[in-house]
Backbone as numpy.savetxt, mean C-alpha at the origin, in Angstrom:
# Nx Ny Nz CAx CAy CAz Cx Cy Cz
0.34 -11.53 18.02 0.29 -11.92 16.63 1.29 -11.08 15.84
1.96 -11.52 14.63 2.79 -11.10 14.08 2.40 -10.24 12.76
2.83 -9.16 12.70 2.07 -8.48 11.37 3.14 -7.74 10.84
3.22 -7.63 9.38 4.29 -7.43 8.80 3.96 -5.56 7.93
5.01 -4.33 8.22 4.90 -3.50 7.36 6.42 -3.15 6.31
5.72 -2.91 5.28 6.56 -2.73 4.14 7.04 -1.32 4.33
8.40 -1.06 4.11 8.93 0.15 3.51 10.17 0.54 3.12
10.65 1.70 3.54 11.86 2.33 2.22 13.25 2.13 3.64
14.42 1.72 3.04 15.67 1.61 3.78 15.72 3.49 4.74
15.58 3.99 4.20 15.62 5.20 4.02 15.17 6.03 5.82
13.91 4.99 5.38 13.03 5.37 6.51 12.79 4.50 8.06
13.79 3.68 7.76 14.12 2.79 9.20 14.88 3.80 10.34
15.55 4.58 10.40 16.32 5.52 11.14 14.43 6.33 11.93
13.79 6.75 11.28 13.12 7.57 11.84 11.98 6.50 12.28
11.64 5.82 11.81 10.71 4.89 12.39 11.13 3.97 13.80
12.67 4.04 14.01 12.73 3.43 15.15 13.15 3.94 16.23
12.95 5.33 15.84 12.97 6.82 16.76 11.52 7.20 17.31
10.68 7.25 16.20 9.56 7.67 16.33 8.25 6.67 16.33
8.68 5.37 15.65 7.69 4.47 15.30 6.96 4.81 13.91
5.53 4.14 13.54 5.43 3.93 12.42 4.41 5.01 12.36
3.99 6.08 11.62 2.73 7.02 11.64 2.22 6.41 10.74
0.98 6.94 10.57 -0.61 7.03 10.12 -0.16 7.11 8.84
-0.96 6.78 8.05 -0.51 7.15 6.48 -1.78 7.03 5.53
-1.63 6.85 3.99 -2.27 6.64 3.50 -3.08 4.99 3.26
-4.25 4.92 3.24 -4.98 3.74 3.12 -5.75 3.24 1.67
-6.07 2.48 1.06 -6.95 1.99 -0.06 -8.12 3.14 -0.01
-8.48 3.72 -1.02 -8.91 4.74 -1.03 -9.33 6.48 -0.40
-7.76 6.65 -0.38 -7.41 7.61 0.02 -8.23 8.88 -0.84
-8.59 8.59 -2.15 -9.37 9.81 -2.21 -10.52 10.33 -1.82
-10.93 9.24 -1.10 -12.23 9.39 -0.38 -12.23 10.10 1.05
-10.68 10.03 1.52 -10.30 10.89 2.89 -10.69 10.03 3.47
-10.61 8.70 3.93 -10.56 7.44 5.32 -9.77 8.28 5.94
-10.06 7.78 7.51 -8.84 8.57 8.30 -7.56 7.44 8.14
-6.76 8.46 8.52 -5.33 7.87 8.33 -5.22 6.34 8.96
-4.72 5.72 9.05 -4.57 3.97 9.28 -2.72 3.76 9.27
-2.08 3.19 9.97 -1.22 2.27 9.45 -1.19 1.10 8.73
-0.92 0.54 7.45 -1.32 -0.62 6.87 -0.49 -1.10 7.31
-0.70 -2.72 7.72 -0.32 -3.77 7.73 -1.03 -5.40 6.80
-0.26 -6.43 6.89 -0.85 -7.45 6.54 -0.04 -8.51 7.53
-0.17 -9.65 7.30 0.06 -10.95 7.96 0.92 -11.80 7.38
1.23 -11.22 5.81 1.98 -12.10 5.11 2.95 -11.61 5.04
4.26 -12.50 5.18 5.69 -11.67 4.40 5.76 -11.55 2.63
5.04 -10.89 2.05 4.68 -10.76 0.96 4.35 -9.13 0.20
5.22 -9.01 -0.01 4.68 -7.11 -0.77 3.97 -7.40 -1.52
3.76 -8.21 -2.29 3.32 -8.36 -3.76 1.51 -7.59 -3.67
1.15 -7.56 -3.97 -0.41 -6.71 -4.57 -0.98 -5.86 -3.28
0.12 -4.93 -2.77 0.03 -4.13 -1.87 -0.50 -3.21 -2.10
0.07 -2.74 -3.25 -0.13 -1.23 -3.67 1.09 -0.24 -3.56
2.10 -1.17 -3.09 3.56 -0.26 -3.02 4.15 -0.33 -4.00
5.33 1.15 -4.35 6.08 1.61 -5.14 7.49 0.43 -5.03
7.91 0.06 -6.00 8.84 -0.75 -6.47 10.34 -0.25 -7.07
10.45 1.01 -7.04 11.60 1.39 -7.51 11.13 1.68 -8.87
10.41 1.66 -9.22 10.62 2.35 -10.77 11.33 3.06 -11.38
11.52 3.45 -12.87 12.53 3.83 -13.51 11.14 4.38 -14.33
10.90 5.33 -14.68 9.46 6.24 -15.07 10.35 7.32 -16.76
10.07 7.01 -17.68 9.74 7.84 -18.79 9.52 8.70 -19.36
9.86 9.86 -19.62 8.36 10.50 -20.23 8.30 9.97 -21.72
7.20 10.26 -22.26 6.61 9.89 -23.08 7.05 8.31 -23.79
7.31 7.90 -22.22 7.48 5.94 -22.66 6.42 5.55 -22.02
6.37 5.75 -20.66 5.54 5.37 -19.38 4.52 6.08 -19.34
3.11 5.91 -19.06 2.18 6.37 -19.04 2.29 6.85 -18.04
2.67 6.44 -16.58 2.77 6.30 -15.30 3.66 7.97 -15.28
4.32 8.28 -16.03 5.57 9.25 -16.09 4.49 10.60 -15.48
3.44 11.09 -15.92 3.18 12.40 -16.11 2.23 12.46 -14.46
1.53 11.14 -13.75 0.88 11.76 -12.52 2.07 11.10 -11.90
2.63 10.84 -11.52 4.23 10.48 -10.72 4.87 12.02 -10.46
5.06 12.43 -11.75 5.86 13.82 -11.87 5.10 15.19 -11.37
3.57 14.65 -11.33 3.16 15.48 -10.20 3.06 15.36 -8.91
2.76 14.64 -8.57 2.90 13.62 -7.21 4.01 13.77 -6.71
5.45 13.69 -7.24 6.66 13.78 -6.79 7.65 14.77 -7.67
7.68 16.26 -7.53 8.31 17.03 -8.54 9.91 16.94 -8.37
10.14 16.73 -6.91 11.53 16.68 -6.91 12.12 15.13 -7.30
11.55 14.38 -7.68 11.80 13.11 -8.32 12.29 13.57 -9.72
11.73 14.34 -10.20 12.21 14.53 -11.57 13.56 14.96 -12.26
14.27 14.55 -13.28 15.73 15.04 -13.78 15.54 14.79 -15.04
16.38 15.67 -15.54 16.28 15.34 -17.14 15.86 16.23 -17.67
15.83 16.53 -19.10 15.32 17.46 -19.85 14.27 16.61 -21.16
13.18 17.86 -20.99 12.09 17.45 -21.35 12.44 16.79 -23.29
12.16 15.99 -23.63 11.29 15.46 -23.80 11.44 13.72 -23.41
12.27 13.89 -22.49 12.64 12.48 -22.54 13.07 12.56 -20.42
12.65 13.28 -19.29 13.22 13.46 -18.37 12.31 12.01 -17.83
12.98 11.83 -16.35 12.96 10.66 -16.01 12.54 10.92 -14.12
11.54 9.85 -13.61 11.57 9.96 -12.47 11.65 8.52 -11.75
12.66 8.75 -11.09 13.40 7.30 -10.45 12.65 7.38 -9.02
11.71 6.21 -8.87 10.53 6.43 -7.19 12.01 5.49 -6.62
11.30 5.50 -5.22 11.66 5.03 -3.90 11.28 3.79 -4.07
11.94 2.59 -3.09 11.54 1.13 -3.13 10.74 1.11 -1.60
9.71 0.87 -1.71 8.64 0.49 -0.35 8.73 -1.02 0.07
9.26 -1.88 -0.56 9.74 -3.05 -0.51 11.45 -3.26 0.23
11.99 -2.43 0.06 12.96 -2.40 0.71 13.58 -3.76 2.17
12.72 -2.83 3.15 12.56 -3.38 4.26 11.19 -3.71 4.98
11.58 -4.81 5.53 10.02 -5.16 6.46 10.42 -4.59 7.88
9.36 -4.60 8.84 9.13 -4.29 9.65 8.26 -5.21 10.07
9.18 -5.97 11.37 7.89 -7.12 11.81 7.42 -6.40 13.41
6.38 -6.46 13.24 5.38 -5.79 14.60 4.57 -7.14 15.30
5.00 -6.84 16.54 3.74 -7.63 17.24 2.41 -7.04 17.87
1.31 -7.30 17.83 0.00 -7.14 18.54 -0.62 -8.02 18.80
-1.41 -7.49 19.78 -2.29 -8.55 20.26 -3.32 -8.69 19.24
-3.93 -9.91 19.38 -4.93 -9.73 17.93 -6.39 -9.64 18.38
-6.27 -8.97 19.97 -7.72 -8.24 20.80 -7.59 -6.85 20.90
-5.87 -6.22 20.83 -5.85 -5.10 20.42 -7.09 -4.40 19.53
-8.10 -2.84 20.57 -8.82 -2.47 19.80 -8.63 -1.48 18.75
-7.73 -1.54 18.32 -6.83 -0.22 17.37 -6.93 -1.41 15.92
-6.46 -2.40 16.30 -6.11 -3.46 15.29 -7.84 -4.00 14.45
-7.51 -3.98 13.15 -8.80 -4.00 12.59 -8.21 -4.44 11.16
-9.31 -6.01 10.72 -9.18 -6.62 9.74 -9.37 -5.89 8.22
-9.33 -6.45 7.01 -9.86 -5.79 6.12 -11.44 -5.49 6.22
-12.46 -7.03 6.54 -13.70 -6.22 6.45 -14.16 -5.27 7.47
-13.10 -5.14 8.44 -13.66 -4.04 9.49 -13.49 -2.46 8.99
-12.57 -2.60 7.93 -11.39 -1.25 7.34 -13.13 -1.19 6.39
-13.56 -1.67 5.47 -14.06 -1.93 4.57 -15.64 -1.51 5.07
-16.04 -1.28 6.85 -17.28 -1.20 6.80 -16.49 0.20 7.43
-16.13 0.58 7.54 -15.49 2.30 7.88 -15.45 3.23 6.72
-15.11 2.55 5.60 -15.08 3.29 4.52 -15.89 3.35 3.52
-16.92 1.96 4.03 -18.67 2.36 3.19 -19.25 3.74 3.26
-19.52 4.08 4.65 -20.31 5.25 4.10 -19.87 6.11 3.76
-18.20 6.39 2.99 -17.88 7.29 2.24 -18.33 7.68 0.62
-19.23 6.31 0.69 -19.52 5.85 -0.62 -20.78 6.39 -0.97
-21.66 6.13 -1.96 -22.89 6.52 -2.33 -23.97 5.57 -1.47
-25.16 5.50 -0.77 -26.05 4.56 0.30 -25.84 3.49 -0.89
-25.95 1.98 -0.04 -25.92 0.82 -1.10 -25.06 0.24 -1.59
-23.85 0.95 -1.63 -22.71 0.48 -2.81 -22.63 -1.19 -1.63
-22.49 -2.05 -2.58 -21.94 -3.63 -1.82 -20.72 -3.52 -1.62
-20.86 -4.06 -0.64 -19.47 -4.25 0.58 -18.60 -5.15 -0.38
-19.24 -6.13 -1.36 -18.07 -7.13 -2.05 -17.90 -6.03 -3.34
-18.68 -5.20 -3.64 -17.83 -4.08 -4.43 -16.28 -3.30 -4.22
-16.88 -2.88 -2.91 -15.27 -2.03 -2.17 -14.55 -2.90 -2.03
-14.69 -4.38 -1.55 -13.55 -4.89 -1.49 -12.45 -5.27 -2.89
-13.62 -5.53 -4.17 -13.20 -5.88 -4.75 -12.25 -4.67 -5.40
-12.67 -3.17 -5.07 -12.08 -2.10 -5.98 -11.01 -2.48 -5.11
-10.76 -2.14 -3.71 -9.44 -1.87 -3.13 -8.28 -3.51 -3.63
-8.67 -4.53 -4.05 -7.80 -5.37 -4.13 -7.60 -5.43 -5.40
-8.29 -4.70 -6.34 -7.64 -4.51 -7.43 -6.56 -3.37 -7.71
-7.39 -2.15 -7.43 -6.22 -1.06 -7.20 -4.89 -1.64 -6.64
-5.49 -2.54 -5.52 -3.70 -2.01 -5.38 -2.66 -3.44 -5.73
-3.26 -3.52 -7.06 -2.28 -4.03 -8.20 -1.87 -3.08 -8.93
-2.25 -1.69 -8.89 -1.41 -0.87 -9.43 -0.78 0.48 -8.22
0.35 0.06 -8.09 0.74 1.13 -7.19 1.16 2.29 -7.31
1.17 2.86 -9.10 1.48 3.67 -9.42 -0.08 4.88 -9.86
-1.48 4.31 -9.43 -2.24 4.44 -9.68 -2.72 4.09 -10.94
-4.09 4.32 -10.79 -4.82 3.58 -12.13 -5.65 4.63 -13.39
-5.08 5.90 -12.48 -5.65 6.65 -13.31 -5.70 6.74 -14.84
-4.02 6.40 -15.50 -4.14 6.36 -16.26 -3.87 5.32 -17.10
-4.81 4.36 -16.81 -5.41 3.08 -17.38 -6.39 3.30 -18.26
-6.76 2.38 -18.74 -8.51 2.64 -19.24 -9.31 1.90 -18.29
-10.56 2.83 -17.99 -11.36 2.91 -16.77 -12.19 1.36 -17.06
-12.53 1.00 -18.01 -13.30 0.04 -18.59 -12.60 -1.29 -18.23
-10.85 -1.23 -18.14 -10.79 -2.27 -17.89 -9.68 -2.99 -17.00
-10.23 -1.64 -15.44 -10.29 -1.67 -14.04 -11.44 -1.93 -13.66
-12.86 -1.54 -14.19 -13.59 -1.60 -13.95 -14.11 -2.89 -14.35
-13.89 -3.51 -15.09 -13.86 -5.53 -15.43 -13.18 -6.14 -14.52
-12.18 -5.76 -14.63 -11.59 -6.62 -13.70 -11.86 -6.10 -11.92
-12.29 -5.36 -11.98 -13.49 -5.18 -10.26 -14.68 -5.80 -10.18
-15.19 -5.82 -11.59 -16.87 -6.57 -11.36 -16.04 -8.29 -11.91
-15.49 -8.50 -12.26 -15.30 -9.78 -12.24 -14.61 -10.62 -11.35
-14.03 -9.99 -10.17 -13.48 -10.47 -8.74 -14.62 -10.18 -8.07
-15.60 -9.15 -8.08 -16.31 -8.74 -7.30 -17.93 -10.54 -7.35
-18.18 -10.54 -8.58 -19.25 -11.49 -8.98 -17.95 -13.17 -9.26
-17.26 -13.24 -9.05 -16.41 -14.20 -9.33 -16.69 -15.34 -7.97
-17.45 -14.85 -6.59 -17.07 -15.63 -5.91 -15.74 -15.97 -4.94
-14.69 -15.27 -5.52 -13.10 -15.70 -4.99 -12.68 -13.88 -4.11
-13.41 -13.75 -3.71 -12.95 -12.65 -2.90 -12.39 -12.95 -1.50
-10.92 -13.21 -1.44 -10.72 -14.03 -0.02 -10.88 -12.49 0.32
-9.72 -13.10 1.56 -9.47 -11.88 2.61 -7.78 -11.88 2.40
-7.35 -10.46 1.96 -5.83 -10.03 1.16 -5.09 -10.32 2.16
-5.45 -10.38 3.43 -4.44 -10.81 5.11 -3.57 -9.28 4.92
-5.01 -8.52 4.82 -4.72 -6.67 5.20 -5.17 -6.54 6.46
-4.33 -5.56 7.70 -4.68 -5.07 8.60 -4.49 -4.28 8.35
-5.01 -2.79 9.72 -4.61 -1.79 9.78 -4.66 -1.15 11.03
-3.99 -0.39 11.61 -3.65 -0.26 12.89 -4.22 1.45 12.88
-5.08 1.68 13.62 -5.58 2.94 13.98 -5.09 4.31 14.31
-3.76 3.98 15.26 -3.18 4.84 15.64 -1.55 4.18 15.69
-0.38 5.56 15.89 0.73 4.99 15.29 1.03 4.00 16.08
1.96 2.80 14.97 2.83 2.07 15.94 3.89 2.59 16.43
4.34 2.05 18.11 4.89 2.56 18.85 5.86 2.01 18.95
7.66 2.50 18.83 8.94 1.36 18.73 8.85 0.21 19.70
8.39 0.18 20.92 8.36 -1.13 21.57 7.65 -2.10 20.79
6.44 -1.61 19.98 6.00 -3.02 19.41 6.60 -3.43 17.85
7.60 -2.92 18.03 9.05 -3.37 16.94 9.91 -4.25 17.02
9.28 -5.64 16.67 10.20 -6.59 17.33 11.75 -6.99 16.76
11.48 -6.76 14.56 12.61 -7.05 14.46 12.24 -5.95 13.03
13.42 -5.57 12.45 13.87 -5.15 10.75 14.52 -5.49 10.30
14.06 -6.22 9.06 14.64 -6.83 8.04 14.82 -6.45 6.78
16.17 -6.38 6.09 15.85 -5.67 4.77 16.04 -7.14 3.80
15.49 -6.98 2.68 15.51 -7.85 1.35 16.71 -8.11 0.90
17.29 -9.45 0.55 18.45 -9.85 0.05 18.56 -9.81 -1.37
19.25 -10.53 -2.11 19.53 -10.38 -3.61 18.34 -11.62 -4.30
18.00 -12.49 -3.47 16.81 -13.26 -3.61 16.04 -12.53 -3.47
15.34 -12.16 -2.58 13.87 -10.95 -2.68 13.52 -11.67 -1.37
14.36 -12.49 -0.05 13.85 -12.54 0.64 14.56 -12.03 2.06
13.50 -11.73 2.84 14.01 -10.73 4.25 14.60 -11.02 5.35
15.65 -11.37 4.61 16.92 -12.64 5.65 18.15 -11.47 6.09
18.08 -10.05 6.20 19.37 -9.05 6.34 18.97 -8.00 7.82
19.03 -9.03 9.10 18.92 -8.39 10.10 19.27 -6.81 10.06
18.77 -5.60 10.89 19.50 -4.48 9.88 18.39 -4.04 11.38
């Protein structure tokens, strides 16, 4: 089966040396163990990945946990310095697995691993619904207003429409043989640049 990972031009040299490591997952502050994300779609869109931004200070809200998160991102002099992220969209990475592979694990399988990080009880269509909202913001949500992340989680969550995001995640790293092809993004936004 074919499963698609997103990332930075940057980082194709070492990934097809080393393959893909473990990384961060949908609620990483809870400490899940590390995962490779994948999905099924050729689609970045409501991943949760960084887009290249062009970050503010005191334009972008996003400006001040970015600039902690990433200090050497930063240039400029204060009151106006600027932090230019990385594009995670860049390039795909198409992987094959078997889809009996036991490493390989759907969203609700990711989703009953990371229940009991939770308080006893929390509903399973809760977590799903936080992680598919979060990661409409890839810059985090911290500094949003909590009230209305938290609407828009109970209203996907009680809405009925909770598909399945066609998120995988791979347990342990991918290994360059199961690297079948890399593709980077054209001036359309689609992944037609053998590479």
């Amino acid at each position: 089966m074919r499963f698609y990972h997103f990332t930075r031009l940057a980082a194709v040299d070492s990934i097809r040396q080393s393959g893909i490591l473990k990384g961060i997952v949908p609620f990483y502050q809870k400490n899940p163990p590390p995962m490779v994300s994948l999905t099924s779609v050729l689609n970045p869109a409501k991943h949760g990945l960084i887009t290249g931004q062009l970050l503010i200070e005191g334009d972008d809200p996003e400006f001040e946990e970015m600039s902690k998160r990433l200090p050497s991102f930063v240039t400029g002099v204060a009151p106006k310095r600027t932090v230019q992220l990385f594009d995670q969209t860049e390039v795909v990475i198409e992987i094959d697995i078997d889809p009996e592979d036991p490493n390989l694990i759907d969203f609700d399988c990711f989703i009953d691993i990371v229940r009991p990080l939770f308080p006893a009880g929390t509903p399973k269509n809760l977590l799903k619904a936080t992680a598919i909202v979060t990661g409409r913001y890839p810059l985090g949500s911290e500094y949003k207003e909590n009230r209305k992340i938290d609407q828009e989680v109970l209203k996907l969550q009680y809405s009925g429409a909770i598909k399945d995001p066609d998120w995988y995640f791979y347990k342990h790293a991918i290994a360059p043989g199961m690297i079948s092809s890399v593709r980077k993004r054209d001036r359309n936004g689609e992944y037609t640049i053998q590479i």
